[in-house]
């Protein structure tokens, strides 16, 4: 049975349980910003001047109980299918994988394991998990003055334990408490800012002040991330881990153009969508990646009416599948917002509109490159709400 058909069958089963069937009746939310103060994500500093093994110590010691809870959820789910053999394999085979990770990530992962007293193999698993499966929505938009805004919902936890009674994804619930804003500093000055899960050393959402903004969305492909991971384990290591490539880019790229070139052309372990925003009018792009290179780059074109880009998890030149169409409602809400109203609060409204907001959504991040602005909020989708 093909992957798409399997996915559709699961959708139908969950929809029956949940009492809803896609597509959703569209409703664009208004006045959702600012959200409740309790949902605002806390900020921490990552000191890049410290030895890699020490950079995460303070943060991960503080968040160690929540990180353990999250990993325990993954282990419980995996254990249900392997009578403990899968977890034993994680500890046996993934711990040595840490030594093969490029600098500085190997030392950082080992430092996190030491600080939290969590087995190294499980910390490695946490750090490679996003290479395989997730859902997201990213938006880059330009206002009438040429100012650029970048925002995203990060959705994670699909198929990893659906709680029928509470109608939630168990892993998604465990991830929210470890969402953090990070200010990456060198010499006491900000190099870039990001939204991370505590203990996840790569990057999924980030802004380099006065330079560019970045988000990554999973791209589903038969040539998926699991193949790249297997190749890496077997010794073929000529590609970049997706989130590590992103971090190298945020640390070292000095312009929007350089960031686009690196993200478009460097070989990776997993396919992905990289969404970039710059500092000048028209600097915005969706880079659709295979593991080898960019297969398509869609750019902002405000002179011809393309003043925003919205990317979910499907190639933007094809229609999204009926069972997961967040693109059409998102596009419609952006058009309803109108270019003249483009701002982070109004984009937050779009990202708070169902089904763009769904049971998998862990956080919404809002970025503006000129000020190096980053704020993020934990999200919760009140019923009725589709599982993704």
Coordinates of C-alpha atoms in Angstrom, one line a residue:
X1 CA 0.0 0.0 0.0
X2 CA 1.4 3.4 -1.0
X3 CA 2.4 5.9 1.7
X4 CA -0.3 8.4 0.6
X5 CA -3.1 5.7 0.9
X6 CA -1.9 4.6 4.3
X7 CA -1.9 8.2 5.5
X8 CA -5.4 8.7 4.1
X9 CA -6.7 5.6 6.0
X10 CA -5.2 6.8 9.2
X11 CA -6.7 10.2 8.6
X12 CA -10.2 8.7 8.2
X13 CA -9.8 6.6 11.4
X14 CA -8.7 9.6 13.5
X15 CA -11.4 11.8 12.0
X16 CA -14.0 9.3 12.9
X17 CA -12.7 9.2 16.5
X18 CA -12.5 13.0 16.6
X19 CA -15.8 13.6 15.0
X20 CA -14.5 15.8 12.2
X21 CA -13.6 15.2 8.6
X22 CA -11.4 17.5 6.4
X23 CA -11.6 19.9 4.6
X24 CA -12.4 22.4 7.3
X25 CA -14.8 25.2 7.0
X26 CA -12.5 28.2 6.8
X27 CA -12.5 30.8 9.5
X28 CA -9.9 33.5 9.7
X29 CA -9.2 34.6 13.2
X30 CA -8.9 38.2 14.3
X31 CA -7.6 39.9 17.5
X32 CA -5.7 36.8 18.7
X33 CA -2.6 38.9 19.4
X34 CA -1.3 39.4 22.0
X35 CA -1.9 35.9 23.4
X36 CA -2.0 35.2 27.1
X37 CA 1.2 36.1 28.9
X38 CA 1.5 32.6 30.2
X39 CA 2.0 31.3 26.7
X40 CA 5.1 33.5 26.0
X41 CA 8.2 31.4 25.7
X42 CA 11.1 32.1 28.0
X43 CA 14.6 33.2 26.8
X44 CA 18.0 31.9 27.5
X45 CA 21.6 32.6 26.3
X46 CA 23.8 30.1 24.6
X47 CA 27.4 31.3 25.0
X48 CA 29.4 30.3 21.9
X49 CA 32.6 31.3 23.7
X50 CA 32.3 28.3 26.0
X51 CA 33.6 24.9 25.1
X52 CA 30.9 23.1 23.2
X53 CA 30.4 20.5 25.9
X54 CA 29.5 23.3 28.4
X55 CA 27.2 25.5 26.3
X56 CA 24.0 23.8 27.1
X57 CA 24.7 22.8 30.8
X58 CA 22.7 25.5 32.6
X59 CA 19.6 25.3 30.3
X60 CA 19.4 21.5 30.1
X61 CA 20.0 21.0 33.8
X62 CA 17.0 23.2 34.4
X63 CA 14.9 21.5 31.8
X64 CA 16.2 18.0 32.5
X65 CA 12.9 16.6 34.1
X66 CA 10.9 17.9 31.1
X67 CA 13.4 16.5 28.6
X68 CA 13.3 13.1 30.3
X69 CA 9.4 13.2 30.2
X70 CA 9.5 13.9 26.5
X71 CA 12.0 11.1 25.7
X72 CA 10.1 8.7 28.0
X73 CA 7.1 9.3 25.7
X74 CA 9.0 8.4 22.6
X75 CA 10.4 5.3 24.4
X76 CA 6.9 4.2 25.6
X77 CA 5.5 4.5 22.0
X78 CA 8.5 2.7 20.5
X79 CA 8.4 0.0 23.2
X80 CA 4.8 -0.8 22.3
X81 CA 6.1 -2.1 19.0
X82 CA 9.3 -3.9 20.0
X83 CA 9.0 -5.2 23.5
X84 CA 12.0 -3.1 24.5
X85 CA 14.2 -4.1 21.6
X86 CA 13.9 -0.7 19.9
X87 CA 15.0 1.2 23.0
X88 CA 17.8 -1.3 23.5
X89 CA 18.9 -0.6 19.9
X90 CA 18.7 3.1 20.5
X91 CA 21.1 2.9 23.4
X92 CA 23.4 0.4 21.6
X93 CA 23.6 1.9 18.1
X94 CA 22.9 5.6 18.5
X95 CA 25.3 6.4 21.3
X96 CA 28.3 5.6 19.1
X97 CA 26.7 7.8 16.4
X98 CA 27.5 10.8 18.5
X99 CA 31.2 10.4 17.7
X100 CA 30.5 10.7 14.0
X101 CA 28.7 14.0 14.3
X102 CA 30.6 17.1 13.0
X103 CA 32.1 19.7 15.3
X104 CA 30.8 21.2 17.5
X105 CA 27.6 19.1 17.6
X106 CA 29.2 15.9 18.9
X107 CA 30.6 17.6 22.0
X108 CA 27.4 19.6 22.6
X109 CA 25.3 16.4 22.5
X110 CA 27.6 14.6 24.9
X111 CA 27.6 17.6 27.2
X112 CA 23.8 17.6 27.2
X113 CA 23.8 13.9 28.1
X114 CA 26.2 14.5 31.0
X115 CA 24.3 17.5 32.3
X116 CA 20.9 15.8 32.2
X117 CA 22.1 12.2 33.1
X118 CA 20.1 11.0 30.1
X119 CA 21.7 8.1 28.1
X120 CA 23.7 9.5 25.2
X121 CA 21.8 7.4 22.6
X122 CA 18.5 8.9 23.7
X123 CA 19.9 12.5 23.4
X124 CA 21.2 11.6 19.9
X125 CA 17.7 10.3 19.0
X126 CA 16.1 13.5 20.1
X127 CA 18.6 15.5 17.9
X128 CA 18.0 13.5 14.7
X129 CA 14.3 13.0 15.1
X130 CA 13.3 16.0 13.1
X131 CA 15.2 14.7 10.1
X132 CA 12.4 12.2 9.6
X133 CA 8.9 13.5 10.2
X134 CA 7.1 16.7 11.2
X135 CA 4.4 19.2 10.0
X136 CA 4.8 23.0 9.8
X137 CA 3.5 26.2 8.2
X138 CA 5.9 29.1 7.4
X139 CA 5.1 32.6 6.1
X140 CA 7.2 35.4 4.7
X141 CA 5.4 38.6 3.9
X142 CA 6.2 42.1 2.8
X143 CA 4.3 45.2 3.7
X144 CA 3.7 48.2 1.4
X145 CA 6.8 49.9 2.6
X146 CA 9.0 46.9 1.8
X147 CA 9.4 45.8 5.4
X148 CA 9.7 42.0 5.7
X149 CA 8.1 39.7 8.3
X150 CA 8.6 36.0 8.9
X151 CA 6.5 33.7 11.1
X152 CA 5.8 30.0 11.5
X153 CA 3.9 27.3 13.3
X154 CA 5.9 24.3 14.3
X155 CA 3.8 21.1 14.4
X156 CA 5.3 17.9 15.7
X157 CA 4.2 14.6 17.2
X158 CA 2.1 13.0 14.5
X159 CA 1.4 9.3 15.0
X160 CA 3.4 9.3 18.3
X161 CA 0.6 8.5 20.7
X162 CA -2.9 9.8 20.3
X163 CA -4.7 10.3 23.6
X164 CA -8.3 9.4 22.7
X165 CA -9.7 10.5 26.0
X166 CA -8.1 14.0 26.0
X167 CA -7.9 14.3 22.2
X168 CA -4.3 15.4 22.1
X169 CA -1.0 14.1 20.8
X170 CA 1.0 12.9 23.8
X171 CA 4.4 13.8 22.4
X172 CA 3.2 17.3 21.4
X173 CA 2.1 17.9 24.9
X174 CA 5.5 16.8 26.2
X175 CA 7.4 19.1 23.8
X176 CA 5.7 22.4 24.7
X177 CA 7.4 22.6 28.2
X178 CA 10.8 22.5 26.6
X179 CA 10.3 25.2 23.9
X180 CA 12.8 28.0 24.5
X181 CA 14.0 31.2 22.9
X182 CA 17.8 31.2 22.5
X183 CA 20.1 34.2 22.1
X184 CA 23.3 32.8 20.7
X185 CA 26.1 35.1 21.7
X186 CA 29.8 35.5 21.0
X187 CA 31.9 38.1 22.9
X188 CA 28.7 39.1 24.7
X189 CA 27.0 40.1 21.5
X190 CA 24.1 38.4 19.7
X191 CA 25.1 36.4 16.6
X192 CA 21.6 35.1 16.0
X193 CA 18.4 34.1 17.8
X194 CA 16.3 31.0 17.6
X195 CA 13.4 29.0 18.9
X196 CA 14.5 25.5 20.0
X197 CA 13.5 22.6 22.0
X198 CA 15.9 22.6 25.0
X199 CA 18.7 20.1 24.2
X200 CA 18.1 20.2 20.4
X201 CA 21.3 21.6 19.0
X202 CA 20.2 22.2 15.4
X203 CA 18.0 25.0 14.1
X204 CA 14.5 25.1 12.8
X205 CA 13.5 28.7 13.4
X206 CA 16.0 31.6 13.6
X207 CA 16.8 35.2 12.8
X208 CA 20.2 36.8 12.2
X209 CA 19.7 40.5 13.0
X210 CA 19.9 42.9 10.0
X211 CA 20.8 39.9 7.7
X212 CA 18.1 37.2 7.2
X213 CA 15.4 35.1 8.8
X214 CA 15.0 31.3 8.5
X215 CA 12.6 28.5 9.0
X216 CA 12.6 24.8 7.9
X217 CA 9.6 22.7 7.0
X218 CA 9.8 18.9 6.5
X219 CA 9.4 17.8 2.8
X220 CA 7.9 14.3 2.5
X221 CA 9.7 12.2 -0.1
X222 CA 10.3 8.6 -0.9
X223 CA 14.0 9.6 -0.7
X224 CA 13.4 10.6 2.9
X225 CA 15.6 11.5 5.9
X226 CA 15.6 7.9 7.2
X227 CA 17.7 6.9 4.1
X228 CA 20.2 9.6 4.8
X229 CA 20.5 8.5 8.4
X230 CA 21.0 4.9 7.4
X231 CA 23.7 5.9 5.0
X232 CA 25.4 8.0 7.7
X233 CA 25.3 5.0 10.1
X234 CA 26.8 2.8 7.4
X235 CA 29.7 5.3 6.8
X236 CA 28.5 7.4 3.9
X237 CA 28.9 10.9 5.5
X238 CA 29.2 13.3 2.6
X239 CA 26.0 15.2 3.4
X240 CA 24.9 17.7 6.0
X241 CA 22.4 17.0 8.8
X242 CA 19.7 19.5 7.8
X243 CA 19.5 21.3 11.2
X244 CA 23.3 21.4 11.5
X245 CA 23.6 23.0 8.0
X246 CA 21.1 25.6 9.2
X247 CA 23.1 26.4 12.3
X248 CA 26.3 26.7 10.3
X249 CA 24.4 29.1 8.0
X250 CA 23.1 31.2 10.8
X251 CA 26.5 31.4 12.5
X252 CA 28.6 32.1 9.4
X253 CA 26.6 33.4 6.4
X254 CA 27.0 37.2 6.2
X255 CA 24.1 38.0 3.7
X256 CA 20.7 36.8 2.6
X257 CA 22.3 35.8 -0.8
X258 CA 25.0 33.7 0.8
X259 CA 22.5 32.0 3.1
X260 CA 20.3 31.1 0.1
X261 CA 23.3 29.8 -1.8
X262 CA 24.4 27.5 1.0
X263 CA 20.9 26.2 1.8
X264 CA 20.2 25.6 -1.9
X265 CA 23.3 23.8 -2.9
X266 CA 24.9 21.8 -0.1
X267 CA 24.1 18.0 0.0
X268 CA 21.9 16.9 2.9
X269 CA 20.7 13.8 4.6
X270 CA 17.0 14.7 4.2
X271 CA 14.9 16.7 1.8
X272 CA 13.4 19.9 3.2
X273 CA 11.8 23.3 2.5
X274 CA 14.0 26.2 3.6
X275 CA 12.1 29.4 3.9
X276 CA 14.2 32.6 4.0
X277 CA 13.5 36.3 4.4
X278 CA 16.0 39.1 3.9
X279 CA 16.3 42.8 4.5
X280 CA 15.4 44.2 1.1
X281 CA 12.1 44.4 -0.9
X282 CA 11.6 41.1 -2.6
X283 CA 14.1 39.1 -0.5
X284 CA 12.0 36.1 0.4
X285 CA 12.2 32.6 -0.9
X286 CA 11.0 29.0 -0.5
X287 CA 13.9 26.7 -1.4
X288 CA 12.5 23.2 -2.2
X289 CA 15.3 20.7 -1.5
X290 CA 16.1 17.2 -2.5
X291 CA 18.9 15.6 -0.6
X292 CA 21.3 16.7 -3.4
X293 CA 20.2 20.2 -4.4
X294 CA 17.4 22.7 -4.8
X295 CA 14.8 21.5 -7.2
X296 CA 12.8 24.7 -7.1
X297 CA 13.1 28.2 -5.6
X298 CA 9.9 30.3 -5.4
X299 CA 10.6 34.0 -4.6
X300 CA 8.7 37.0 -3.4
X301 CA 7.7 39.2 -6.4
X302 CA 5.8 42.1 -4.9
X303 CA 5.8 44.1 -8.2
X304 CA 3.7 41.3 -9.7
X305 CA 1.4 40.8 -6.7
X306 CA 3.3 38.0 -4.9
X307 CA 3.7 39.9 -1.6
X308 CA 3.8 36.8 0.6
X309 CA 4.9 33.2 0.5
X310 CA 3.2 30.4 2.5
X311 CA 4.7 26.9 2.7
X312 CA 3.4 23.8 4.5
X313 CA 4.8 20.3 3.8
X314 CA 4.0 19.8 0.1
X315 CA 5.6 21.0 -3.1
X316 CA 4.0 24.4 -3.9
X317 CA 3.6 23.7 -7.6
X318 CA 1.2 20.8 -6.8
X319 CA -2.2 21.0 -5.0
X320 CA -2.0 19.8 -1.4
X321 CA -3.7 16.6 -0.4
X322 CA -7.3 16.9 0.7
X323 CA -6.5 15.3 4.0
X324 CA -3.9 18.0 5.0
X325 CA -4.7 21.2 3.2
X326 CA -3.4 24.0 5.4
X327 CA -2.1 25.9 2.4
X328 CA -5.5 27.0 1.0
X329 CA -7.0 28.3 4.3
X330 CA -3.6 30.0 5.1
X331 CA -3.5 31.7 1.7
X332 CA -7.1 32.8 2.0
X333 CA -6.5 34.3 5.4
X334 CA -3.4 36.1 4.2
X335 CA -5.4 37.6 1.3
X336 CA -8.2 38.4 3.7
X337 CA -5.6 40.2 5.9
X338 CA -4.5 42.2 2.9
X339 CA -1.0 43.6 2.2
X340 CA -1.8 46.9 3.7
X341 CA -2.3 45.2 7.1
X342 CA 0.8 43.1 7.0
X343 CA 2.3 43.0 10.5
X344 CA 3.3 40.3 13.1
X345 CA 0.1 40.6 15.0
X346 CA -2.0 40.1 11.9
X347 CA 0.2 37.2 10.7
X348 CA -0.3 35.7 14.2
X349 CA -4.0 35.8 13.5
X350 CA -3.5 33.8 10.4
X351 CA -1.3 31.2 12.2
X352 CA -4.0 30.9 14.9
X353 CA -6.7 30.1 12.3
X354 CA -7.7 26.4 12.0
X355 CA -6.6 24.2 10.5
X356 CA -3.3 26.1 10.1
X357 CA -3.4 25.9 13.9
X358 CA -4.1 22.3 14.9
X359 CA -3.5 19.7 17.6
X360 CA 0.1 19.2 16.6
X361 CA 1.1 22.9 16.9
X362 CA 3.7 23.4 19.6
X363 CA 4.5 27.0 19.1
X364 CA 4.1 30.1 16.9
X365 CA 7.2 32.2 16.2
X366 CA 7.2 35.8 14.9
X367 CA 10.4 37.4 13.5
X368 CA 11.4 40.8 12.0
X369 CA 14.9 41.0 10.6
X370 CA 15.6 44.7 10.9
X371 CA 15.3 44.8 14.6
X372 CA 16.5 41.2 15.0
X373 CA 13.1 40.7 16.7
X374 CA 12.0 37.2 17.8
X375 CA 9.0 36.3 20.0
X376 CA 7.3 33.0 20.3
X377 CA 4.2 31.6 22.0
X378 CA 3.1 28.1 23.0
X379 CA 0.0 27.2 21.1
X380 CA -3.0 25.1 22.1
X381 CA -5.8 24.4 19.7
X382 CA -9.2 24.4 21.5
X383 CA -11.9 21.9 20.4
X384 CA -13.2 21.4 17.8
X385 CA -9.8 21.1 16.3
X386 CA -8.5 18.6 13.8
X387 CA -5.5 16.4 14.8
X388 CA -3.3 18.1 12.2

